[in-house]
CSV table of C-alpha atoms in Angstrom, one decimal:
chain,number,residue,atom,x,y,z
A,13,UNK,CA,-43.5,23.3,-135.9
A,14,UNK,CA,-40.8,26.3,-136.2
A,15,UNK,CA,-37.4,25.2,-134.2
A,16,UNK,CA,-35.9,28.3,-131.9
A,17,UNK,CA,-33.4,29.8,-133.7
A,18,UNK,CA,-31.3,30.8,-130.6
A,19,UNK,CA,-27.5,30.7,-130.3
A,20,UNK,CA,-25.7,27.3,-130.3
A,21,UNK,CA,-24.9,25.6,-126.8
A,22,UNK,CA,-21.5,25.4,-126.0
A,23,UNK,CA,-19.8,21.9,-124.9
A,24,UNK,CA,-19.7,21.6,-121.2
A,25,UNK,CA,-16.2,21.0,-121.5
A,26,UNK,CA,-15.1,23.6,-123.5
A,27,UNK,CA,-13.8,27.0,-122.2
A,28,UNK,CA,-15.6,30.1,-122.9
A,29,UNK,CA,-14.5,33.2,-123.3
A,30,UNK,CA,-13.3,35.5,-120.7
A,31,UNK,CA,-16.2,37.7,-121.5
A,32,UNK,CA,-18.7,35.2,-120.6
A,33,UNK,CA,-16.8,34.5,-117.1
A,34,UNK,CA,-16.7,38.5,-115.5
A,35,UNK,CA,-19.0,38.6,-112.5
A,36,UNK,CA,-22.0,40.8,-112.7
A,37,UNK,CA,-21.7,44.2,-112.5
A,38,UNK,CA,-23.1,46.5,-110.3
A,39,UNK,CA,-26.7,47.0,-111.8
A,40,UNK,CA,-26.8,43.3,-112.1
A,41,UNK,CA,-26.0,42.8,-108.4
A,42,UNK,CA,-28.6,44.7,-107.3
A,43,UNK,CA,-31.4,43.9,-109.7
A,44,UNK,CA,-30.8,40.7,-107.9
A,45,UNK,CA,-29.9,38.4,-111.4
A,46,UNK,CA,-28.3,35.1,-111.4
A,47,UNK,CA,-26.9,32.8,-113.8
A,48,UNK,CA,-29.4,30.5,-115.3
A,49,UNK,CA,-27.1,27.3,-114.1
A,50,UNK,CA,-27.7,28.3,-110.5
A,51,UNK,CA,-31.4,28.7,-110.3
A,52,UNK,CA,-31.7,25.3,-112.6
A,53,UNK,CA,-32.7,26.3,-115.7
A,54,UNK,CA,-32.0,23.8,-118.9
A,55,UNK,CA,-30.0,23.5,-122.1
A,56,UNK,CA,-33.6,23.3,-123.8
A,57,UNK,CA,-34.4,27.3,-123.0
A,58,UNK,CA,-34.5,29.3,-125.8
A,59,UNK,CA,-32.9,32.5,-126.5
A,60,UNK,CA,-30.6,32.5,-123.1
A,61,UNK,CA,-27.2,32.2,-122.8
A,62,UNK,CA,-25.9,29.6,-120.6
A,63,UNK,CA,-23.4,29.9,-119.0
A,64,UNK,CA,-21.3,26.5,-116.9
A,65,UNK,CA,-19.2,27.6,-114.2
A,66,UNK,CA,-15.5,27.3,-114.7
A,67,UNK,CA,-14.1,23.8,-114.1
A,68,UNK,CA,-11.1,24.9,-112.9
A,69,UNK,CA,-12.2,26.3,-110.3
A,70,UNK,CA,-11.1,25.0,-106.6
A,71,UNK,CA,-14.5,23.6,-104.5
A,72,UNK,CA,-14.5,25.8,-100.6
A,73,UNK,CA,-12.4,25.0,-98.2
A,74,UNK,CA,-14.6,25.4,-94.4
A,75,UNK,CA,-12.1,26.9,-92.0
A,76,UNK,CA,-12.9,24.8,-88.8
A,77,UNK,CA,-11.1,25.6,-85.2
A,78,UNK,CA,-10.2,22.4,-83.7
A,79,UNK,CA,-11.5,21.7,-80.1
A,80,UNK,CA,-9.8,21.7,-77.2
A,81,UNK,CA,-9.6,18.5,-75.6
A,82,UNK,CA,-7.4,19.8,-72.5
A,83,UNK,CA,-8.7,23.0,-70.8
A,84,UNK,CA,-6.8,22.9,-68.1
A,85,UNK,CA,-3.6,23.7,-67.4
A,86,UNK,CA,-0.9,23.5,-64.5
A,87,UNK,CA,0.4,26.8,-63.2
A,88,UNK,CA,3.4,26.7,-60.9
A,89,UNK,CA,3.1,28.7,-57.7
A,90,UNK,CA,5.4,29.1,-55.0
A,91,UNK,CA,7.2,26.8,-52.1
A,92,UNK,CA,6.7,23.6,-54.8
A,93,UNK,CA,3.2,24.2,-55.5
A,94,UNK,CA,0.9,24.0,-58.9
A,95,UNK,CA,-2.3,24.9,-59.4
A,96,UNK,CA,-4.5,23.2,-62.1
A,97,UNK,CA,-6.5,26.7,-63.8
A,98,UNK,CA,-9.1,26.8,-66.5
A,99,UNK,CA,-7.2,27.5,-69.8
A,100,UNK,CA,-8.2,30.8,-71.3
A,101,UNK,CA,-9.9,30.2,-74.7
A,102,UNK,CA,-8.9,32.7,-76.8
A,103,UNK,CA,-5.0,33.2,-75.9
A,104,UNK,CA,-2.8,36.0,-76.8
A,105,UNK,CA,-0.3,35.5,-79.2
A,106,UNK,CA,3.3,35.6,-78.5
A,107,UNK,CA,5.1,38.0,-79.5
A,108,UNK,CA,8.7,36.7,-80.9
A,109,UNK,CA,11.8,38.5,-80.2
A,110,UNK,CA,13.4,39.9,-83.9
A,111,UNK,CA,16.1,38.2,-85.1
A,112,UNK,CA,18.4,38.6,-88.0
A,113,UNK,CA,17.9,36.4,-91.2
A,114,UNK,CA,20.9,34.4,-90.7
A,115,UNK,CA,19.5,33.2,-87.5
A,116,UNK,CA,16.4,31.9,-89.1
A,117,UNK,CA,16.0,28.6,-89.7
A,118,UNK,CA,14.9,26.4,-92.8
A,119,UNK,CA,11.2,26.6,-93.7
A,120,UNK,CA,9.2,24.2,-92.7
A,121,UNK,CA,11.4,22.9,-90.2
A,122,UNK,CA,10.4,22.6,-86.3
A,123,UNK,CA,12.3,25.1,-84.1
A,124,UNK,CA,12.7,23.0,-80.9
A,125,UNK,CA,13.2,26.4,-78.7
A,126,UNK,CA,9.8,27.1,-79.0
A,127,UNK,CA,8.5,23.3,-77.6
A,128,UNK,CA,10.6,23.7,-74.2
A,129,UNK,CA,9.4,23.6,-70.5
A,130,UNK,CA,10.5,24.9,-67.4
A,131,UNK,CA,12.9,22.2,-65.6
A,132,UNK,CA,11.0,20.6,-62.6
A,133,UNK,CA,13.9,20.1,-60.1
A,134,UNK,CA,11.5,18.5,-57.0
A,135,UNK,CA,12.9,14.7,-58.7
A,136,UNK,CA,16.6,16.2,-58.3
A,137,UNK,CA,16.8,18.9,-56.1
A,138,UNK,CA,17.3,17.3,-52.9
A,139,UNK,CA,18.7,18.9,-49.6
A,140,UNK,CA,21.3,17.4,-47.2
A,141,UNK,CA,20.0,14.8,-45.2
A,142,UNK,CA,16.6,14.1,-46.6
A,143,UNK,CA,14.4,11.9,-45.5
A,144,UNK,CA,12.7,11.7,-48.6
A,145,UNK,CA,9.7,13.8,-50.6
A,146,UNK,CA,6.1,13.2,-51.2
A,147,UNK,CA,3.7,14.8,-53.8
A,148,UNK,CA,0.0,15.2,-53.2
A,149,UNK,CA,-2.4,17.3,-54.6
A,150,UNK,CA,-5.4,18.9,-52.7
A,151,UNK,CA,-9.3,20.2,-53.7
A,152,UNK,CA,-12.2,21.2,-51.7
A,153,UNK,CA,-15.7,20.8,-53.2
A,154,UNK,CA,-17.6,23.5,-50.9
A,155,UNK,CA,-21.3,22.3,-52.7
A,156,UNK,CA,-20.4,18.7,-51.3
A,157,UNK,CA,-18.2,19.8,-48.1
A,158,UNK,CA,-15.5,16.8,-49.3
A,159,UNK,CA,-11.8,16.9,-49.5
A,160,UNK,CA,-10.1,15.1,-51.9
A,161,UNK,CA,-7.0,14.0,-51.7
A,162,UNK,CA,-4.5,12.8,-54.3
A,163,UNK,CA,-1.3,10.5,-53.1
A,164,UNK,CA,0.7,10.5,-55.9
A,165,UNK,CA,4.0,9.5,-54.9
A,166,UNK,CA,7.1,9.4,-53.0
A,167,UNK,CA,11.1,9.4,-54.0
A,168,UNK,CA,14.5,9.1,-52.2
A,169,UNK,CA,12.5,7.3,-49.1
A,170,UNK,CA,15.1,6.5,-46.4
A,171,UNK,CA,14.2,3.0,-45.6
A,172,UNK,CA,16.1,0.7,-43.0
A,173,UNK,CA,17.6,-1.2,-45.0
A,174,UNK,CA,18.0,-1.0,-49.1
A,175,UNK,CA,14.9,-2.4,-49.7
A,176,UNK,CA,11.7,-0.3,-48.1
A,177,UNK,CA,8.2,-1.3,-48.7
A,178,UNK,CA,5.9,1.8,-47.9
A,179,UNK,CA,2.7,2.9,-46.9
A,180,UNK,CA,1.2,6.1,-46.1
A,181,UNK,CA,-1.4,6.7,-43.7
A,182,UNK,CA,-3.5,10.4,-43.6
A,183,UNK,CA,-4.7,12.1,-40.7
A,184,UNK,CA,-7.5,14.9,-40.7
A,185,UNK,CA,-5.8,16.5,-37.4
A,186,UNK,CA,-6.8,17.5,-34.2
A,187,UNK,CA,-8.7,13.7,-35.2
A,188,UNK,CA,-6.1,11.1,-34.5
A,189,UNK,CA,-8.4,8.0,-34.0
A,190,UNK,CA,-9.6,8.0,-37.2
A,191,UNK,CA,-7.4,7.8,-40.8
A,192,UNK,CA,-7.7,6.4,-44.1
A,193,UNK,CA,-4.6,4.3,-45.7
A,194,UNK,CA,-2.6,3.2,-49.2
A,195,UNK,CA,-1.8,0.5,-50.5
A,196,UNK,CA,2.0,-1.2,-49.6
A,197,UNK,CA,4.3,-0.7,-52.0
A,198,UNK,CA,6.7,-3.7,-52.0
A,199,UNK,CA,10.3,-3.3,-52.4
A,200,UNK,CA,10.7,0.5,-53.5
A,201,UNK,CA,12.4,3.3,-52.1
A,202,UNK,CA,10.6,5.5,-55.1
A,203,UNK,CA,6.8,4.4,-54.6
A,204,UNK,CA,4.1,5.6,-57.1
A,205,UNK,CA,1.0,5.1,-55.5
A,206,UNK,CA,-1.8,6.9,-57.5
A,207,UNK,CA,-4.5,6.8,-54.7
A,208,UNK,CA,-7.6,9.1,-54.0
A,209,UNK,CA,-8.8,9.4,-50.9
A,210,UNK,CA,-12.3,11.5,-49.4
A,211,UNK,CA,-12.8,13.5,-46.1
A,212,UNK,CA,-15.6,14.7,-45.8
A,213,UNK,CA,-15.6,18.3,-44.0
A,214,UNK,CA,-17.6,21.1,-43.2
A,215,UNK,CA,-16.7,24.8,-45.0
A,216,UNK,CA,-16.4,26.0,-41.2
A,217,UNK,CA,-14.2,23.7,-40.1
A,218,UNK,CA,-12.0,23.6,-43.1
A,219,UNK,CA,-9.1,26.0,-42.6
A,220,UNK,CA,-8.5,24.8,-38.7
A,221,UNK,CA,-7.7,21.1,-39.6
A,222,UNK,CA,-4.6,19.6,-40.6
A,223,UNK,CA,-3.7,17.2,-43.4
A,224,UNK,CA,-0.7,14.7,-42.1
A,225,UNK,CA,0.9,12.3,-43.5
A,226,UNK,CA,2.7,9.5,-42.2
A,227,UNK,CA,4.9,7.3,-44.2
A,228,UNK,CA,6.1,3.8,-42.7
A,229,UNK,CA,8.1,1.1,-43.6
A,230,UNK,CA,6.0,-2.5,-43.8
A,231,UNK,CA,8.4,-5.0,-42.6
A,232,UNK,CA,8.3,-9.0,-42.7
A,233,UNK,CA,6.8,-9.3,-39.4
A,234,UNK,CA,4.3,-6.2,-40.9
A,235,UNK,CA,5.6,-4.5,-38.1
A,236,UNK,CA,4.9,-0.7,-39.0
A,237,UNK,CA,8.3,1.8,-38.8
A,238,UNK,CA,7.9,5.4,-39.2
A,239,UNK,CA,10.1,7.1,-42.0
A,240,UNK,CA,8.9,10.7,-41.7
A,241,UNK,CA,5.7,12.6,-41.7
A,242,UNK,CA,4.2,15.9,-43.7
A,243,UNK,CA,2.5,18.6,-42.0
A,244,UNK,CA,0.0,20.5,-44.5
A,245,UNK,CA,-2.6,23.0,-42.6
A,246,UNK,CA,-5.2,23.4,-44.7
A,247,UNK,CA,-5.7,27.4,-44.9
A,248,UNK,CA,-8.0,29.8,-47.3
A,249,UNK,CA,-5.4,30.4,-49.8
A,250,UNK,CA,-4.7,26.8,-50.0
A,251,UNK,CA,-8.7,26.1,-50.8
A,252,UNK,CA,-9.2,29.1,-53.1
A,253,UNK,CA,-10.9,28.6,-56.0
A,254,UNK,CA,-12.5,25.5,-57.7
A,255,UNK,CA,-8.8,24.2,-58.8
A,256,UNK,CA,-6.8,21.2,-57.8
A,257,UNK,CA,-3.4,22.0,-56.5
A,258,UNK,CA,-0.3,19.9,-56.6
A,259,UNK,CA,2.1,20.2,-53.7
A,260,UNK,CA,5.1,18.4,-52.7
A,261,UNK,CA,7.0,18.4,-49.2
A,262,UNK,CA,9.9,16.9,-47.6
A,263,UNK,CA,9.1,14.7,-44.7
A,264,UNK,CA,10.3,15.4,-41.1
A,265,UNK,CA,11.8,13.8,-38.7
A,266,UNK,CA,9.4,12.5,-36.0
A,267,UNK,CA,10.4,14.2,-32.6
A,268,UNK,CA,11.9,11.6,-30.1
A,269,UNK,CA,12.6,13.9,-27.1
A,270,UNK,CA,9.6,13.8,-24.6
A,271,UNK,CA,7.3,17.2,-24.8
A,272,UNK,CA,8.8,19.4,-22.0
A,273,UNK,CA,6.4,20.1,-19.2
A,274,UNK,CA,4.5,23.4,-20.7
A,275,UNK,CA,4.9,21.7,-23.9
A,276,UNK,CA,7.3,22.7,-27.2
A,277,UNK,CA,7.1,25.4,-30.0
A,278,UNK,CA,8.8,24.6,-33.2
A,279,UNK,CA,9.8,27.6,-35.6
A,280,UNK,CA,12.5,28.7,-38.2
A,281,UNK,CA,14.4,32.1,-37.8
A,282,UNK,CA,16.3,33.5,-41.2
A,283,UNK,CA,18.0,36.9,-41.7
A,284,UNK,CA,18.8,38.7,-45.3
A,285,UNK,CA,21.2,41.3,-44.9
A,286,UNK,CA,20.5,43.0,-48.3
A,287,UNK,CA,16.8,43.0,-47.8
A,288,UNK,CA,17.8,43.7,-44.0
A,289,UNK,CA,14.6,41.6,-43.2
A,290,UNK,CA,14.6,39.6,-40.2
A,291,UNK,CA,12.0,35.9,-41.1
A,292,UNK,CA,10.2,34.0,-38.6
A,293,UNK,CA,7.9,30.8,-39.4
A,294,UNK,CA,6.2,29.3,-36.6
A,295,UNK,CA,5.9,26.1,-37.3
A,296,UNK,CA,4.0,24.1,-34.6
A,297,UNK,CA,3.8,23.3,-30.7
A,298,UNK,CA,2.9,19.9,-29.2
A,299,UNK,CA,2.3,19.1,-25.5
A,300,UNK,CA,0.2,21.9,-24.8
A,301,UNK,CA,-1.3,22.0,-21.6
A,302,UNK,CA,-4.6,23.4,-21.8
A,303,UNK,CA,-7.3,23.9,-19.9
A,304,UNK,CA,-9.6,20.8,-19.2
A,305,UNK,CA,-13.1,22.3,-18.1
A,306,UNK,CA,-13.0,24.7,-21.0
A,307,UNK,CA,-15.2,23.2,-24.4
A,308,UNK,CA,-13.8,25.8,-26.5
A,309,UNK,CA,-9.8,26.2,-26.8
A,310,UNK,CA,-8.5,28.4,-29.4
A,311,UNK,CA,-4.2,28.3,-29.7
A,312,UNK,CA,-1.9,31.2,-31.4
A,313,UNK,CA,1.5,31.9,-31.3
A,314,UNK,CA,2.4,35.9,-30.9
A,315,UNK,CA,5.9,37.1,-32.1
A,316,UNK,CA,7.2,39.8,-30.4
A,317,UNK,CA,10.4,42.1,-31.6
A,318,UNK,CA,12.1,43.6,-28.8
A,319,UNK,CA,15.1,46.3,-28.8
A,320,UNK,CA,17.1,46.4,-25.3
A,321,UNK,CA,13.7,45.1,-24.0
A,322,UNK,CA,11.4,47.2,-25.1
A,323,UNK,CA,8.7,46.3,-27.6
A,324,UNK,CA,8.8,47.5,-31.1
A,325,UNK,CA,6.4,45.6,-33.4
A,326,UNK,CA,4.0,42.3,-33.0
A,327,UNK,CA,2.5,39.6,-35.2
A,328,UNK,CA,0.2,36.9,-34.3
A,329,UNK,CA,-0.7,33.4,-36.0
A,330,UNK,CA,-4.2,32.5,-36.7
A,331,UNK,CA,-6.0,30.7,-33.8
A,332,UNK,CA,-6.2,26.7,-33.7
A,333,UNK,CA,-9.2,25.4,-32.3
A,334,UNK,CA,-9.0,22.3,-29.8
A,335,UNK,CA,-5.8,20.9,-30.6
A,336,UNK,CA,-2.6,20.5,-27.8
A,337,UNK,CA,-0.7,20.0,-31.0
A,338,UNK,CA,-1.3,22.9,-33.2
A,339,UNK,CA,0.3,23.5,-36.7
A,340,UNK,CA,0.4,27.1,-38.1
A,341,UNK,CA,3.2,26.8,-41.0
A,342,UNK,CA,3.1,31.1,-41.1
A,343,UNK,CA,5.4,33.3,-42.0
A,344,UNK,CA,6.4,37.0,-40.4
A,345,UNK,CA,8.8,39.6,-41.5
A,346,UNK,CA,10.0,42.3,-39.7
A,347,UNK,CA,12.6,45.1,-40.8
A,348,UNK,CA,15.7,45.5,-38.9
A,349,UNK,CA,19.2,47.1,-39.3
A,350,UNK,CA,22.3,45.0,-38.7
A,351,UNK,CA,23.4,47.0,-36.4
A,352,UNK,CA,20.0,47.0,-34.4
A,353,UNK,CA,20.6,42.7,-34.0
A,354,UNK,CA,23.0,43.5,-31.2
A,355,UNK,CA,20.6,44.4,-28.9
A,356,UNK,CA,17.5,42.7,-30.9
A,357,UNK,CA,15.5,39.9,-29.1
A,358,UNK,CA,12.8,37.8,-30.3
A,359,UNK,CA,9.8,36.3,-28.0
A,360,UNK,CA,7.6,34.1,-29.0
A,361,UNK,CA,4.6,33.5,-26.8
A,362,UNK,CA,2.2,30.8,-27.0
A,363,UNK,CA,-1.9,32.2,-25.9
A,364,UNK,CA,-4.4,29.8,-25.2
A,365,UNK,CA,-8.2,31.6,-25.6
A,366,UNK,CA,-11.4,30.8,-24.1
A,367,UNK,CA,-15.1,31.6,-25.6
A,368,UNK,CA,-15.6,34.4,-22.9
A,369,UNK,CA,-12.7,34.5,-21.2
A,370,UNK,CA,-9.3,36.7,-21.4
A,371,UNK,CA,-6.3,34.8,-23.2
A,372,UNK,CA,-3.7,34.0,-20.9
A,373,UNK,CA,-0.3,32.8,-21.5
A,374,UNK,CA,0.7,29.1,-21.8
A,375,UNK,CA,4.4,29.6,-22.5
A,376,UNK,CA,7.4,31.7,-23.9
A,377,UNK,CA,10.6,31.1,-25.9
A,378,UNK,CA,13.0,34.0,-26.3
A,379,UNK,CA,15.7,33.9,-29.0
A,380,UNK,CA,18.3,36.4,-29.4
A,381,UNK,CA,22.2,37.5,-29.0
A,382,UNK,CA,24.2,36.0,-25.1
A,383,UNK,CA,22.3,39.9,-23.7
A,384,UNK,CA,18.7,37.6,-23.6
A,385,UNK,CA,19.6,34.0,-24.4
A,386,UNK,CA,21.3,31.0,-23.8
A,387,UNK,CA,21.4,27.1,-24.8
A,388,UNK,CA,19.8,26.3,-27.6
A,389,UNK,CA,17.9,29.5,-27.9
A,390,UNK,CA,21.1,31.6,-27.9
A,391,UNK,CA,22.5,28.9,-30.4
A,392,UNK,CA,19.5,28.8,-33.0
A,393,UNK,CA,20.2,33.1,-32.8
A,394,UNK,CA,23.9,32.2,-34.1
A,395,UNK,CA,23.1,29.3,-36.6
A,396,UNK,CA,20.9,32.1,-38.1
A,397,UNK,CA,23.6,34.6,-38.9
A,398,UNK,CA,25.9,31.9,-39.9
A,399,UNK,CA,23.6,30.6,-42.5
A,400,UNK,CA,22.0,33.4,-44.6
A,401,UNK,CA,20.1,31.5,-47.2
A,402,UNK,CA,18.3,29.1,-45.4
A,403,UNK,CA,15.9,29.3,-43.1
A,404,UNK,CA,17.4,27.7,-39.6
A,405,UNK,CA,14.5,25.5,-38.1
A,406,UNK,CA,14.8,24.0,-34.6
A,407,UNK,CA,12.4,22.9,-31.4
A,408,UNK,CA,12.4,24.8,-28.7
A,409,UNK,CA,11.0,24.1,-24.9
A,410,UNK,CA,8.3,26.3,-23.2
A,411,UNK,CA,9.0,28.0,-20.0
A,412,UNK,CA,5.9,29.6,-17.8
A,413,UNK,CA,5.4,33.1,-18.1
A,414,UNK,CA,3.1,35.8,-16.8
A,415,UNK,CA,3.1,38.0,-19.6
A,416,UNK,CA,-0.6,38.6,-21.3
């Protein structure tokens, strides 16, 4: 038989010539041809040249995006509040501010400036006189109607004695029979409890209940002693969106006085001179007395700004259903000159409405300068003034009025 008389075959491991190595060209690209090694063809052909791929060559590197194992995030809102968001997928970069190149730092070095976090101060920040500060966090499943409830924990609790073993106990308000309870927490004054608790609650209903919390002190008799409580209304803006939000608030002092006999009305009063804005937040009332024979009781609070008497501008709180003991926690802002305070006068009325009936009046408190007030109303007017920054926050007895 007659042998091929082809060209030699190259050792696999030598190098060929550059020649042999340039990619096809453009008539060869489109006419669709391929070297014989990548459609399998064999030393054995005849008159072909083979040619090996280069050896030096680095294999493909697949250029994977890592998940994300945390998609969610915690956004801080206002008054000590964060919000836990969905984490947008494809973020924007950051653009770095320009800096001169004897500022930059060494290659491959980590720049610790750009692994920093906002300072949480709610574990240091502490005002005069506190009773101590509990953290929570809140979401409302609308499919399932349920509350949930997260009782994280508590610091700087103001126990009896140096050792204070707590509990916390949670009220869906206007219910006060029924509440669900912690765990103690034995010998602590900075309890981390850790607890989730359900309510389960209509999407009607919602925003005109009341979360409270009530923190006692367990002692060795198990003898409960209240140590301060938390007020948290549960409005829309609270429930917005399918997040969970973290909160924390300073407890208050439980009221010892008595209610008065048309009941009390609790509210803070601030004034900023700059911004010449004068700040009310109702707070709450207890010892209301409503009306027996009516099923259907709504409660709000109108503020009233008055100038030698006459009105001049009115905001009202959202209505509380049922409840002798409503809690609002709103804010209003009204816009008034320094000079104007002199003869400025706030009232604050509290309106008790029936399904089908006109509201009527349940009781008044009226704040201002020695012209309209005195006691503690005229002194809560000063402390205001005297104070600036804060917002001044006091209880105040109902008296019986006529007005609408």
């Amino acid at each position: 038989m007659r042998s091929c008389q082809g060209p030699q075959l190259r050792p696999a491991h030598k190098r060929t010539s550059p020649a042999r190595h340039m990619p096809p060209g453009p008539r060869q690209a489109a006419s669709g041809t391929q070297p014989l090694w990548a459609v399998g063809a064999t030393p054995s052909t005849c008159h072909q040249h083979v040619i090996f791929p280069p050896r030096d060559r680095p294999p493909g590197v697949p250029f994977v995006v890592p998940p994300s194992f945390q998609d969610r995030d915690w956004v801080p809102l206002n008054s000590g509040e964060w919000a836990q968001v969905p984490r947008d997928p494809c973020p924007a970069p950051e653009l770095l501010p320009h800096t001169s190149s004897s500022n930059l730092g060494i290659v491959g070095t980590i720049n610790p400036e750009l692994y920093k976090f906002l300072d949480d101060t709610s574990e240091t920040d502490f005002p005069e006189g506190c009773l101590g500060r509990l953290w929570f966090s809140l979401e409302y499943q609308q499919e399932a109607e349920r509350l949930l409830v997260g009782l994280i924990k508590a610091r700087r609790l103001q126990g009896p004695s140096e050792t204070c073993s707590p509990l916390v106990k949670l009220h869906l308000l206007p219910d006060e029979r029924r509440f669900l309870q912690s765990k103690t927490k034995r010998k602590t004054s900075n309890p981390q409890f850790d607890e989730h608790f359900i309510f389960q609650v209509s999407s009607k209903s919602i925003t005109q209940r009341v979360l409270r919390f009530s923190v006692y002190h367990v002692d060795r008799q198990r003898k409960h002693q209240l140590l301060g409580q938390v007020f948290f209304p549960l409005k829309n803006e609270t429930l917005a969106g399918d997040c969970r939000r973290l909160i924390w608030r300073d407890l208050e002092a439980e009221s010892l006085e008595p209610p008065s006999e048309f009941g009390d009305l609790q509210f803070c009063l601030g004034y900023n001179d700059c911004l010449r804005r004068l700040t009310v937040v109702v707070l709450r009332a207890k010892g209301l007395q409503l009306q027996e024979d009516t099923s259907f009781v709504s409660v709000c609070v109108k503020v009233s700004l008055m100038n030698h008497n006459k009105f001049v501008k009115c905001k009202k709180t959202s209505a509380v259903l049922g409840s002798a003991n409503p809690v609002y926690s709103e804010t209003f802002s009204f816009k008034a000159d320094p000079a104007e305070l002199d003869t400025a006068s706030l009232s604050l009325t509290v309106l008790q409405g029936a399904e089908g009936e006109k509201s009527h009046a349940l009781g008044r408190v009226v704040v201002g300068p020695y012209m309209y007030a005195r006691g503690k109303q005229l002194e809560h007017w000063n402390e205001m003034f005297s104070k600036p920054k804060e917002l001044v926050k006091r209880w105040h007895a109902l008296c019986r009025t006529t007005e609408p």
